[in-house]
XYZ file of C-alpha atoms in Angstrom:
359
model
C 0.000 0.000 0.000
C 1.206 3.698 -1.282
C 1.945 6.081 2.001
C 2.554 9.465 1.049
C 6.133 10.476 2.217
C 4.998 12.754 5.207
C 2.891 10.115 6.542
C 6.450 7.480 5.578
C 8.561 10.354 7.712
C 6.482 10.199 10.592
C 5.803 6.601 10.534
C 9.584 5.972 10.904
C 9.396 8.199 14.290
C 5.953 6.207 15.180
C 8.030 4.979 18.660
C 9.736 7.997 19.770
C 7.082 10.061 19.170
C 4.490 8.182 21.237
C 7.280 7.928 24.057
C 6.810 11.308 23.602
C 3.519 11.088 24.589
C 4.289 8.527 27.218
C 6.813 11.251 28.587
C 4.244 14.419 28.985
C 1.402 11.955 30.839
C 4.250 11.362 33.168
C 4.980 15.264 33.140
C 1.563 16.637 33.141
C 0.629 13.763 36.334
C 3.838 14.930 38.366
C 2.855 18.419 38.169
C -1.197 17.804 39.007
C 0.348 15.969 41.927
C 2.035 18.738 43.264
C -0.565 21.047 42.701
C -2.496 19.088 44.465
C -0.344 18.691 47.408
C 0.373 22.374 47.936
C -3.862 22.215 47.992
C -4.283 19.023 49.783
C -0.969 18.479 51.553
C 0.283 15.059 51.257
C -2.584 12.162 51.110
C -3.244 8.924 49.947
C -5.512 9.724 47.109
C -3.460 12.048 45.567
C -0.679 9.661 45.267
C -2.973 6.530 43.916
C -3.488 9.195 41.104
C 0.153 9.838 40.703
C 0.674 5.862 40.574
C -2.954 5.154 38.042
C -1.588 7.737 35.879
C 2.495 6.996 35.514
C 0.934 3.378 35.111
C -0.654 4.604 31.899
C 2.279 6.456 30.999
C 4.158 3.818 31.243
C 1.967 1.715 28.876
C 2.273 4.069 26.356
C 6.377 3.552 26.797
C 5.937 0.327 26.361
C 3.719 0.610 23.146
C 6.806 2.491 22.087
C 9.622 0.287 22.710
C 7.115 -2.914 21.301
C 6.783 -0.635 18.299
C 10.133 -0.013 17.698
C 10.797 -3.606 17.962
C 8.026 -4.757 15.872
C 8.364 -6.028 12.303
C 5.136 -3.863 10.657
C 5.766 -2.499 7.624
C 5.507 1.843 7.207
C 1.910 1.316 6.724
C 1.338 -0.584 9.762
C 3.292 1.408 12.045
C 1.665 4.521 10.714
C -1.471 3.005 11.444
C -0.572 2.084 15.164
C 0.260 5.518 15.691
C -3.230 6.522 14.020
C -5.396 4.753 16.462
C -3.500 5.916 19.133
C -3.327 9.594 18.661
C -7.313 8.994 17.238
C -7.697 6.719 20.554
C -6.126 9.494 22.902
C -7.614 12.541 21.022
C -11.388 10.974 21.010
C -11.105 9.936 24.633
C -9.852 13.137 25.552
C -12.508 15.059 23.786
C -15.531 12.938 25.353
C -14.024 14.340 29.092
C -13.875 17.509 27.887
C -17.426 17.216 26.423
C -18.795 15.801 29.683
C -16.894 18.544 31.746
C -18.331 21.366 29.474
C -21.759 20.004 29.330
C -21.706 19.771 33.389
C -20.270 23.188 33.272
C -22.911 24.465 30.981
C -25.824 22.976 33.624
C -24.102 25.533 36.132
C -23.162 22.491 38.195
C -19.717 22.851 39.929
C -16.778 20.344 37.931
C -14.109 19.405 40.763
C -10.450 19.074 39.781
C -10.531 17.868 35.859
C -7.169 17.007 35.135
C -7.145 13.930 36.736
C -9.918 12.406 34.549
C -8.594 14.145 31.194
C -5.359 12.847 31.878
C -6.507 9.117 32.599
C -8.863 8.966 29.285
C -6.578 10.928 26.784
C -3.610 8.349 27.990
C -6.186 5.316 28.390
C -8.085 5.886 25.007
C -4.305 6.249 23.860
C -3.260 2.969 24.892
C -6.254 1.278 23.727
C -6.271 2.843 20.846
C -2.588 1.720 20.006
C -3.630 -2.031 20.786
C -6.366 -2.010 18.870
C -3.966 -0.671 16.125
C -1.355 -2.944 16.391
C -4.001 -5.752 16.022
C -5.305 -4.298 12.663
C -2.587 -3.725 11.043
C -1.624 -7.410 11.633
C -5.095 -8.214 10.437
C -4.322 -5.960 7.553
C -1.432 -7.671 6.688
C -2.331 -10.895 7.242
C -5.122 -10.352 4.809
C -2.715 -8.702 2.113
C -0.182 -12.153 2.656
C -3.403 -14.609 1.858
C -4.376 -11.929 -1.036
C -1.371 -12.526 -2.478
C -1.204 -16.440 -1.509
C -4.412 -16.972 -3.481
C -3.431 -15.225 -5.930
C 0.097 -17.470 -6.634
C -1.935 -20.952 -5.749
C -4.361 -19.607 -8.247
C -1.737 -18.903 -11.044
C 0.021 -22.435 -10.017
C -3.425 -24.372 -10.446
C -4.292 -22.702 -13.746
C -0.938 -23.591 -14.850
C -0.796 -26.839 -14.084
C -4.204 -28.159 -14.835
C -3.450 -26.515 -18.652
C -0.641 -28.442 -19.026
C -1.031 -31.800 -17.107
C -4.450 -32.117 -18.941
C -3.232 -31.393 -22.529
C -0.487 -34.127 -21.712
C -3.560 -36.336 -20.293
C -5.547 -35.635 -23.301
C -2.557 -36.579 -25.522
C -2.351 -39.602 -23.678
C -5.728 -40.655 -24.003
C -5.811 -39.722 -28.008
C -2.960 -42.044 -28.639
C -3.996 -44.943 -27.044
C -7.668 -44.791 -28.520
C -5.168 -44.786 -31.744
C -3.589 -47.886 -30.673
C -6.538 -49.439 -29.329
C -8.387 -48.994 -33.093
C -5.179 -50.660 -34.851
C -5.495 -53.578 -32.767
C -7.415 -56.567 -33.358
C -7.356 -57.700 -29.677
C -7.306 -55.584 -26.471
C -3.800 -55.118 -25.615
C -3.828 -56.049 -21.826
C -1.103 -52.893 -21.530
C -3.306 -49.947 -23.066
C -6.601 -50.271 -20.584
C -4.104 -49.224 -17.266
C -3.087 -46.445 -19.679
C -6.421 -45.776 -20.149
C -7.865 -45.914 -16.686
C -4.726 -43.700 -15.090
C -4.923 -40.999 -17.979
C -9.503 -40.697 -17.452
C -8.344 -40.856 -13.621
C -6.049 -38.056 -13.925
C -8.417 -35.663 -16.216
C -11.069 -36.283 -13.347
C -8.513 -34.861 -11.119
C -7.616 -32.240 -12.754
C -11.647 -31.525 -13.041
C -12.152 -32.039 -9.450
C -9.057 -29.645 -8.679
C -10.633 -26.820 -10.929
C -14.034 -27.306 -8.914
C -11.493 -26.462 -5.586
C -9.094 -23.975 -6.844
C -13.049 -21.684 -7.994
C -13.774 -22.093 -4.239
C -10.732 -21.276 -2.507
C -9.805 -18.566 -4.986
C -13.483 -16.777 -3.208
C -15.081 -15.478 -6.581
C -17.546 -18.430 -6.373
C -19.773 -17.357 -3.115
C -22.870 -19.687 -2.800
C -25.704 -18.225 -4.699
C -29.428 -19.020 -5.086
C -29.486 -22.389 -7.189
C -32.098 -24.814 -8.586
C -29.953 -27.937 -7.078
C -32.951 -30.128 -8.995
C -31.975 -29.066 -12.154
C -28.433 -29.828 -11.384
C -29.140 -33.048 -9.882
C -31.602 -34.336 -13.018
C -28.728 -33.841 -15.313
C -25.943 -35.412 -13.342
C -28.426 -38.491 -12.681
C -28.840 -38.333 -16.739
C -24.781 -38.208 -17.242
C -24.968 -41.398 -15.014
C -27.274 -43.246 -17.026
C -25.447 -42.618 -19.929
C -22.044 -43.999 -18.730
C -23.768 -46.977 -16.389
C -26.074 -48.655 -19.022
C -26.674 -51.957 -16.643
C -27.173 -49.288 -13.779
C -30.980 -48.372 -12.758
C -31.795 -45.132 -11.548
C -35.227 -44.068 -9.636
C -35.744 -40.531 -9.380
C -38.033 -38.793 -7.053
C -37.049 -34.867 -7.161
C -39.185 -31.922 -6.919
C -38.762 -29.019 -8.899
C -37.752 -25.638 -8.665
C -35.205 -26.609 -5.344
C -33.034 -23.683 -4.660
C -30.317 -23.743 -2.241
C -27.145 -21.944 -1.744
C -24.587 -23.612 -3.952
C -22.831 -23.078 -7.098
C -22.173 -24.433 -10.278
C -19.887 -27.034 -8.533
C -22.449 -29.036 -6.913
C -23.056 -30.907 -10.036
C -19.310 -32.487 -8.884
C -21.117 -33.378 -5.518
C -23.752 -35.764 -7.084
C -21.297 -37.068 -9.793
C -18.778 -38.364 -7.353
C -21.876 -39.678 -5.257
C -23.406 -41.478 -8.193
C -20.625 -42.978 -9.685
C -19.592 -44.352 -6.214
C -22.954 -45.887 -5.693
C -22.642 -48.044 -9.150
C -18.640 -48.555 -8.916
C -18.359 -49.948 -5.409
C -21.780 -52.043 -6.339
C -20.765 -56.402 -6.196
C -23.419 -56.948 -8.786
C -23.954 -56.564 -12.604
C -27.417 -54.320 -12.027
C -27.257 -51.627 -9.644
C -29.928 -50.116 -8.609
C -29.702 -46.594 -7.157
C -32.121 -44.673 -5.602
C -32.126 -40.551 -5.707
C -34.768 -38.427 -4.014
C -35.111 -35.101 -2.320
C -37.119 -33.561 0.362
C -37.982 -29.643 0.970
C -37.771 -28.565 4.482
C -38.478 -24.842 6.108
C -35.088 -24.314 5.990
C -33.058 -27.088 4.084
C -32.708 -29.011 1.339
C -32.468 -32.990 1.494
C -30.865 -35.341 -0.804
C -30.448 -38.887 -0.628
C -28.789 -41.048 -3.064
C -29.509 -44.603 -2.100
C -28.026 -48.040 -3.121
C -28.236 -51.596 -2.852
C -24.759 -52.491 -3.008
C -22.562 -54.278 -0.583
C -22.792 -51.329 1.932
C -19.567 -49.638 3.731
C -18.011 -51.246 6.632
C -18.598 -49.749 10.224
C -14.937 -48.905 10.618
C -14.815 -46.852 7.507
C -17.507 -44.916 7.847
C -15.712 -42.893 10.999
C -13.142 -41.718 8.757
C -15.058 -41.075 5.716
C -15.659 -37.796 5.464
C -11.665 -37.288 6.783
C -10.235 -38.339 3.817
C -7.205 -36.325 2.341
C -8.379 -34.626 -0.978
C -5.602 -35.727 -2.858
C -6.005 -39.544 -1.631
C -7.290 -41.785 -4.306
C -10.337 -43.813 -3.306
C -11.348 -41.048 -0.866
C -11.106 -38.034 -3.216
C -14.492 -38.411 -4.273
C -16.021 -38.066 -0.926
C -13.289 -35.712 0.539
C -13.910 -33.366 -2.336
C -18.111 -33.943 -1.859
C -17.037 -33.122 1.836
C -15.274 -30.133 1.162
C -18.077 -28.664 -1.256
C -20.988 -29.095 1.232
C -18.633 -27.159 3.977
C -18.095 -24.218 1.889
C -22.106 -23.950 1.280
C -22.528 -24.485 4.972
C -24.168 -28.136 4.511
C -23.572 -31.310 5.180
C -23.426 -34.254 4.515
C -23.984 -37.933 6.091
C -23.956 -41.797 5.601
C -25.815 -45.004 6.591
C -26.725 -48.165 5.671
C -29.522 -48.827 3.978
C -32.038 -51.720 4.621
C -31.797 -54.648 4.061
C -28.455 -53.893 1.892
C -26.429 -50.906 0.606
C -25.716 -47.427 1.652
C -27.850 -44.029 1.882
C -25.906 -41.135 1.471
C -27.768 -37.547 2.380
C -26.481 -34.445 1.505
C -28.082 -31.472 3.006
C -28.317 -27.773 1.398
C -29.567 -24.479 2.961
C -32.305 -22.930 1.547
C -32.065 -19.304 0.265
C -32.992 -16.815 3.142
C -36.494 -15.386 2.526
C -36.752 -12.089 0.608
């Protein structure tokens, strides 16, 4: 961030200038205490005065010397000492507006310097802290800003190139497959590894559009999505049957990547089936508030043991992604999602979506 050279000049004398400031509370309390005890003569609360208000003064010192020590960059230290001349300067004023207001009732204001001097140093204090905390906040912000920004770059980059090279892959060895009058026993791994790697690169896109945040969850009809994906399904799973029970007009907060949520769930339901006609189930349920999906099947179920680390899977593991990445969508809409077994065989996953709040 750009700091015009006045405000860069007094940045670099952020510390000694609010030592400064430390100093002349510690001044300005010395000589109200001996005011006070040529008044008073020599008392206890006149000296717990003395001792609240070098206290403060010597917070502000120490504000100083942390300063000075500090790593912030000239825009964070100038905005430290900001919030702390704003802190000291608004607390003082607010005495002084409550002293002149009492004043202007024609009520009688006992010895003010006390109080001015413990707000203008307190509000200074606090207003430092609270400085020092957003400037880290600040640039915090400006480090992820510019994290995103390179993971972004990175991803684009890669998925480009690792998916041309996948695509290559996969041309050549539907080449070699055609020339062939058998199956060659070597080209199906080929085949498998190079569709497994284009699905990761696909799944990796649907991530990088989250965590890059220009993809907020917006108002979307999830049964549209859902209809097609079920569609996809029955085009690549011709032994598979699919019963659909879905509502229309189902809007939740999502995006366009929650068509990757009922993909992965679909195709697990008919690849981890243990017979040659799966049958999979999909409905969904409106609720006040939430959106229901269940995608049902009457395969060999999941085993008790797995199903506690499920939804832990790493993202980049391999039989896991799917869910992980399902996982990871349905957190960033603020949803979730669950398992079970289903009766007498199979399993019932449910994802749940929250509705759109009411206009």
């Amino acid at each position: 961030m750009d700091v015009p050279a006045w405000e860069r000049r007094l940045a670099g004398r952020a510390p000694s200038l609010i030592a400064i400031l430390g100093g002349a509370v510690a001044v300005v309390s010395l000589a109200n205490f001996f005011r006070d005890v040529e008044t008073l003569g020599m008392r206890l609360f006149p000296a717990v005065s003395l001792g609240v208000c070098l206290l403060l003064s010597v917070g502000l010192l120490g504000l100083s010397h942390w300063l000075a020590d500090s790593d912030l960059p000239v825009a964070g230290t100038w905005t430290v000492v900001r919030w702390c001349l704003g802190g000291m300067i608004g607390f003082v004023a607010l005495a002084a507006l409550t002293v002149g207001l009492r004043l202007a009732e024609g009520r009688v204001v006992g010895e003010a310097a006390f109080t001015l001097i413990v707000m203008g140093s307190g509000g200074g204090i606090g207003g430092g802290v609270a400085g020092v905390y957003y400037a880290r906040a600040t640039r915090t912000a400006r480090e992820a800003d510019h994290r995103r920004d390179a993971l972004v770059f990175l991803n684009s980059h890669l998925r480009h190139n690792v998916l041309n090279a996948a695509q290559v892959i996969q041309g050549y060895t539907t080449l070699l497959a055609q020339r062939r009058d058998e199956p060659d026993e070597f080209l199906a791994p080929i085949e498998r590894r190079s569709d497994a790697i284009a699905s990761l690169i696909d799944d990796m896109k649907q991530l990088a559009d989250l965590f890059s945040g220009e993809h907020a969850p917006v108002p979307t009809d999830v049964s549209t999505v859902l209809l097609r994906e079920v569609e996809d399904a029955r085009s690549t799973h011709e032994t598979a049957t699919f019963e659909v029970d879905v509502p229309s007009e189902l809007y939740v907060m999502a995006t366009g990547a929650a068509s990757a949520v009922f993909a992965n769930l679909l195709q697990n339901a008919v690849q981890h089936h243990d017979g040659p006609e799966p049958t999979v189930t999909v409905t969904a349920e409106r609720h006040p508030r939430t959106v229901t999906v269940h995608i049902v099947d009457d395969g060999p179920g999941i085993r008790d043991d797995v199903k506690e680390h499920l939804f832990g899977s790493a993202i980049e593991s391999g039989e896991g992604r799917g869910i992980a990445l399902v996982k990871t969508l349905m957190n960033h809409y603020g949803g979730d999602v669950s398992v079970r077994d289903n009766d007498p065989r199979g399993t019932e996953v449910t994802v749940e979506f929250r509705r759109p709040p009411p206009e």
